[in-house]
Every structure is written in structure tokens, then in C-alpha cells.
Amino acid sequence: MENKSTINSYNDYIKALDELWDTSLNKNIYPEILKRGYAVPENIGKADLLIIGINPSFGKTENDIRTEYKHTFPSFEELKESENKTIYWKEIFKFIPKNIKCEHIDFFTIREAEQNKINGIGSNSLGLDFLVKHMWITQQMIENVIKPKLIVLANRGAGAYLGKHPQYTWIGYDLEPYCIEGLETINSPKEEGELCSIAGFKKDAISRFFLSDEEFNNRYTELPKMKILFGCMQSPQGIPLKEEDKRTIQLKTIQSILNHLK
């Protein structure tokens, strides 16, 4: 599973994705999906707060044949100012403090509306190899470039990619509950979510495939002291949530967590 791409900038990220797409299409790995190319924000940089999604969608009316792989959508700052936000993004922006630098990234940049089809890519060895290499690129962007103090997953199922569920590994963080006095709603999956800290890596974490033993052993000490809030989908099936819905992540909660982490 050779892939020594080191990601230390947005340009490194784009270069690594181009190489991954080029290699994968040459091997005929799921061309019906990968020929659409990948979709990323126009820029991603360092931020205190990071929102992570699973993958960008792909509309039925979109052209799926392009001469280049890269598709871009507005940066997080541009999206924030846009008047054409989807319901999902309107709900997300409700809990983002105005004075906080925030970014967004997807675990996978594959353009596909049905997430079960992405899982299907990993049903054979070549497809799984593609997903693993992609996740390693994403992991490096998170840890080396964005270096967030707080990660928010507004989709509880996405926690599998960070190590939240024992039966899945992927990035494979070992997680511990992180309690903040007075913020009880972040310690319950039935309310705003579960806040966790990173205690290390699981034995079968993806990064073990790409690093020497020494590099891997040093990896955790190089991580920012990130915390992860595992929330639920903020606009299930495109329906805005009511303000009193306890599942809604609150602006004051995110601000309180970030103030605590200063």
C-alpha cells in the first residue's frame, strides 16, 4: 500500500488527490463514479473549528464527464456569506461563532449522492485500497494543515471514520469522554452530542500502513490537542430542526468549548 505523499498544505492536498485519481482510473477502479472527479473547497487552511462531512453530493443533472479531476465549491468563508445556502448549511452556521476561524472538509471527496455506494467501493481489494489511501490524505490535512482545537461531526454515523465505534477503525483514534463543568448537554448522545479527547491510536489505525514504527510512535505527540464533538445530523432529510430540539448543537455550546480550550 505504497503512498508516501506528505500533506503539509492545500496544494499538497490537491496534488495527492490528482495522483490518487490518476492511478485509480488507470487501474479501472470504479470509473463510473471516479470519472466525475473529486470536489473540494476552493481553499482550506488552519482553523480552530473544523466541520467534517462524509462526501460531497452529485446532482442528477450534473455533467459527469470532465477533462480534469478537480471540481471546487466556495470556501467556508464564502459559503458563510452566500444567500444560497442549503438547509443543511443554514443549520450548521447557526452554531458557528462569528469570531472563530472555521473550515470544512469531507472524509472522502468522491462526488456521489448515495453514501452506500461509497461503502460499496470498498467491497473489493482495489476499491478498499483507494478508500484507505484517500482517508490517509484527509487525515494528514486535518492533523498537519487545519490543526483544529475542536472537530464537529454533525452526523453521528460519520464517527466510525474517527474511531467512535469499536467495530470500525479507519483513522482510528482511541477516544475518551471529555467533560466540561456546566456543559452537560455535550456528554449525552440524546442531546447535543458527545465530546471526546484523543488518547492515542487503535492498533489497526490506517496511519500504521503508511508510516514506519518510529514515525507512527511519534505521531500522537505531534497531534494538536484536538477535541471531537460527535453530534447528530443537524437537518435530517433536509428538514430544519426546531430551536428547542435538544439534538441541535447550540452556538453558546461551541463558544464555551472553544473558550475552555484556549
Tab-separated table of C-alpha atoms in Angstrom, residues 131-250:
chain	number	residue	atom	x	y	z
A	131	LEU	CA	-10.529	4.450	0.172
A	132	VAL	CA	-7.701	3.778	2.613
A	133	LYS	CA	-5.267	5.941	0.641
A	134	HIS	CA	-7.869	8.681	0.381
A	135	MET	CA	-8.518	8.626	4.129
A	136	TRP	CA	-4.779	8.938	4.809
A	137	ILE	CA	-4.704	12.083	2.628
A	138	THR	CA	-7.665	13.505	4.567
A	139	GLN	CA	-6.126	12.607	7.918
A	140	GLN	CA	-2.950	14.480	7.069
A	141	MET	CA	-4.934	17.559	6.043
A	142	ILE	CA	-6.728	17.522	9.394
A	143	GLU	CA	-3.641	16.928	11.542
A	144	ASN	CA	-0.926	18.749	9.575
A	145	VAL	CA	-2.741	21.684	7.979
A	146	ILE	CA	-6.022	22.547	9.701
A	147	LYS	CA	-4.894	21.585	13.225
A	148	PRO	CA	-8.284	22.336	14.805
A	149	LYS	CA	-8.920	22.705	18.505
A	150	LEU	CA	-12.407	21.285	18.014
A	151	ILE	CA	-13.857	18.958	15.374
A	152	VAL	CA	-17.636	18.778	14.981
A	153	LEU	CA	-19.315	15.832	13.248
A	154	ALA	CA	-22.924	16.806	12.565
A	155	ASN	CA	-23.660	13.232	11.507
A	156	ARG	CA	-23.329	10.592	14.187
A	157	GLY	CA	-22.679	7.794	11.691
A	158	ALA	CA	-19.549	9.603	10.486
A	159	GLY	CA	-17.964	8.854	13.868
A	160	ALA	CA	-16.980	5.444	12.507
A	161	TYR	CA	-14.201	7.082	10.483
A	162	LEU	CA	-12.588	8.630	13.572
A	163	GLY	CA	-12.799	5.544	15.781
A	164	LYS	CA	-16.020	6.243	17.694
A	165	HIS	CA	-17.462	2.782	17.086
A	166	PRO	CA	-15.387	-0.271	18.158
A	167	GLN	CA	-16.194	-2.323	15.045
A	168	TYR	CA	-14.655	0.282	12.701
A	169	THR	CA	-11.145	1.714	12.601
A	170	TRP	CA	-10.175	3.981	9.656
A	171	ILE	CA	-8.301	6.953	11.197
A	172	GLY	CA	-8.758	5.023	14.401
A	173	TYR	CA	-8.322	7.402	17.310
A	174	ASP	CA	-8.587	5.981	20.814
A	175	LEU	CA	-11.208	8.242	22.363
A	176	GLU	CA	-12.069	9.212	25.914
A	177	PRO	CA	-15.042	11.245	27.203
A	178	TYR	CA	-14.101	14.883	27.842
A	179	CYS	CA	-16.266	16.657	30.386
A	180	ILE	CA	-16.596	20.393	30.875
A	181	GLU	CA	-18.364	21.556	34.021
A	182	GLY	CA	-21.674	23.197	33.216
A	183	LEU	CA	-21.949	21.679	29.731
A	184	GLU	CA	-23.841	18.500	30.490
A	185	THR	CA	-25.542	18.517	27.066
A	186	ILE	CA	-22.254	17.544	25.402
A	187	ASN	CA	-21.997	14.312	27.339
A	188	SER	CA	-25.232	12.744	26.132
A	189	PRO	CA	-25.894	11.232	22.700
A	190	LYS	CA	-29.580	12.127	23.190
A	191	GLU	CA	-28.836	15.820	23.475
A	192	GLU	CA	-26.199	17.934	21.728
A	193	GLY	CA	-23.676	15.158	21.386
A	194	GLU	CA	-20.662	13.523	22.994
A	195	LEU	CA	-17.400	15.419	23.459
A	196	CYS	CA	-14.245	13.290	23.373
A	197	SER	CA	-10.495	13.741	23.589
A	198	ILE	CA	-7.879	11.724	21.702
A	199	ALA	CA	-5.860	9.314	23.825
A	200	GLY	CA	-3.860	7.716	21.012
A	201	PHE	CA	-4.441	5.389	18.057
A	202	LYS	CA	-6.007	1.964	17.748
A	203	LYS	CA	-3.693	-0.896	16.816
A	204	ASP	CA	-5.094	-1.123	13.283
A	205	ALA	CA	-5.325	2.620	12.549
A	206	ILE	CA	-4.800	3.463	8.871
A	207	SER	CA	-1.674	5.527	9.540
A	208	ARG	CA	0.166	2.329	10.553
A	209	PHE	CA	0.116	1.296	6.880
A	210	PHE	CA	1.929	4.451	5.736
A	211	LEU	CA	4.436	5.198	8.499
A	212	SER	CA	7.477	3.466	9.908
A	213	ASP	CA	7.191	2.264	13.506
A	214	GLU	CA	9.175	5.295	14.678
A	215	GLU	CA	7.043	7.720	12.679
A	216	PHE	CA	3.871	6.146	13.985
A	217	ASN	CA	5.033	6.181	17.603
A	218	ASN	CA	5.819	9.886	17.305
A	219	ARG	CA	2.522	10.654	15.602
A	220	TYR	CA	0.380	11.178	18.676
A	221	THR	CA	2.845	13.565	20.325
A	222	GLU	CA	2.650	15.736	17.198
A	223	LEU	CA	-1.146	15.915	17.191
A	224	PRO	CA	-2.815	19.131	18.259
A	225	LYS	CA	-4.851	18.682	21.420
A	226	MET	CA	-7.994	18.185	19.410
A	227	LYS	CA	-11.385	17.515	20.894
A	228	ILE	CA	-14.204	15.938	18.881
A	229	LEU	CA	-17.920	16.609	19.302
A	230	PHE	CA	-19.981	13.745	17.912
A	231	GLY	CA	-23.377	15.255	17.160
A	232	CYS	CA	-26.375	14.071	15.168
A	233	MET	CA	-27.496	15.223	11.739
A	234	GLN	CA	-28.493	18.860	12.109
A	235	SER	CA	-31.138	18.818	9.358
A	236	PRO	CA	-32.378	15.234	8.930
A	237	GLN	CA	-33.775	14.687	5.415
A	238	GLY	CA	-33.446	18.405	4.731
A	239	ILE	CA	-35.984	19.379	7.420
A	240	PRO	CA	-34.907	22.305	9.637
A	241	LEU	CA	-34.842	21.445	13.324
A	242	LYS	CA	-36.789	23.418	15.890
A	243	GLU	CA	-34.729	25.636	18.168
A	244	GLU	CA	-35.918	23.709	21.229
A	245	ASP	CA	-34.826	20.356	19.803
A	246	LYS	CA	-32.140	19.120	22.198
A	247	ARG	CA	-30.284	17.449	19.340
A	248	THR	CA	-29.480	20.866	17.888
A	249	ILE	CA	-25.887	21.893	18.614
A	250	GLN	CA	-26.039	25.305	20.244
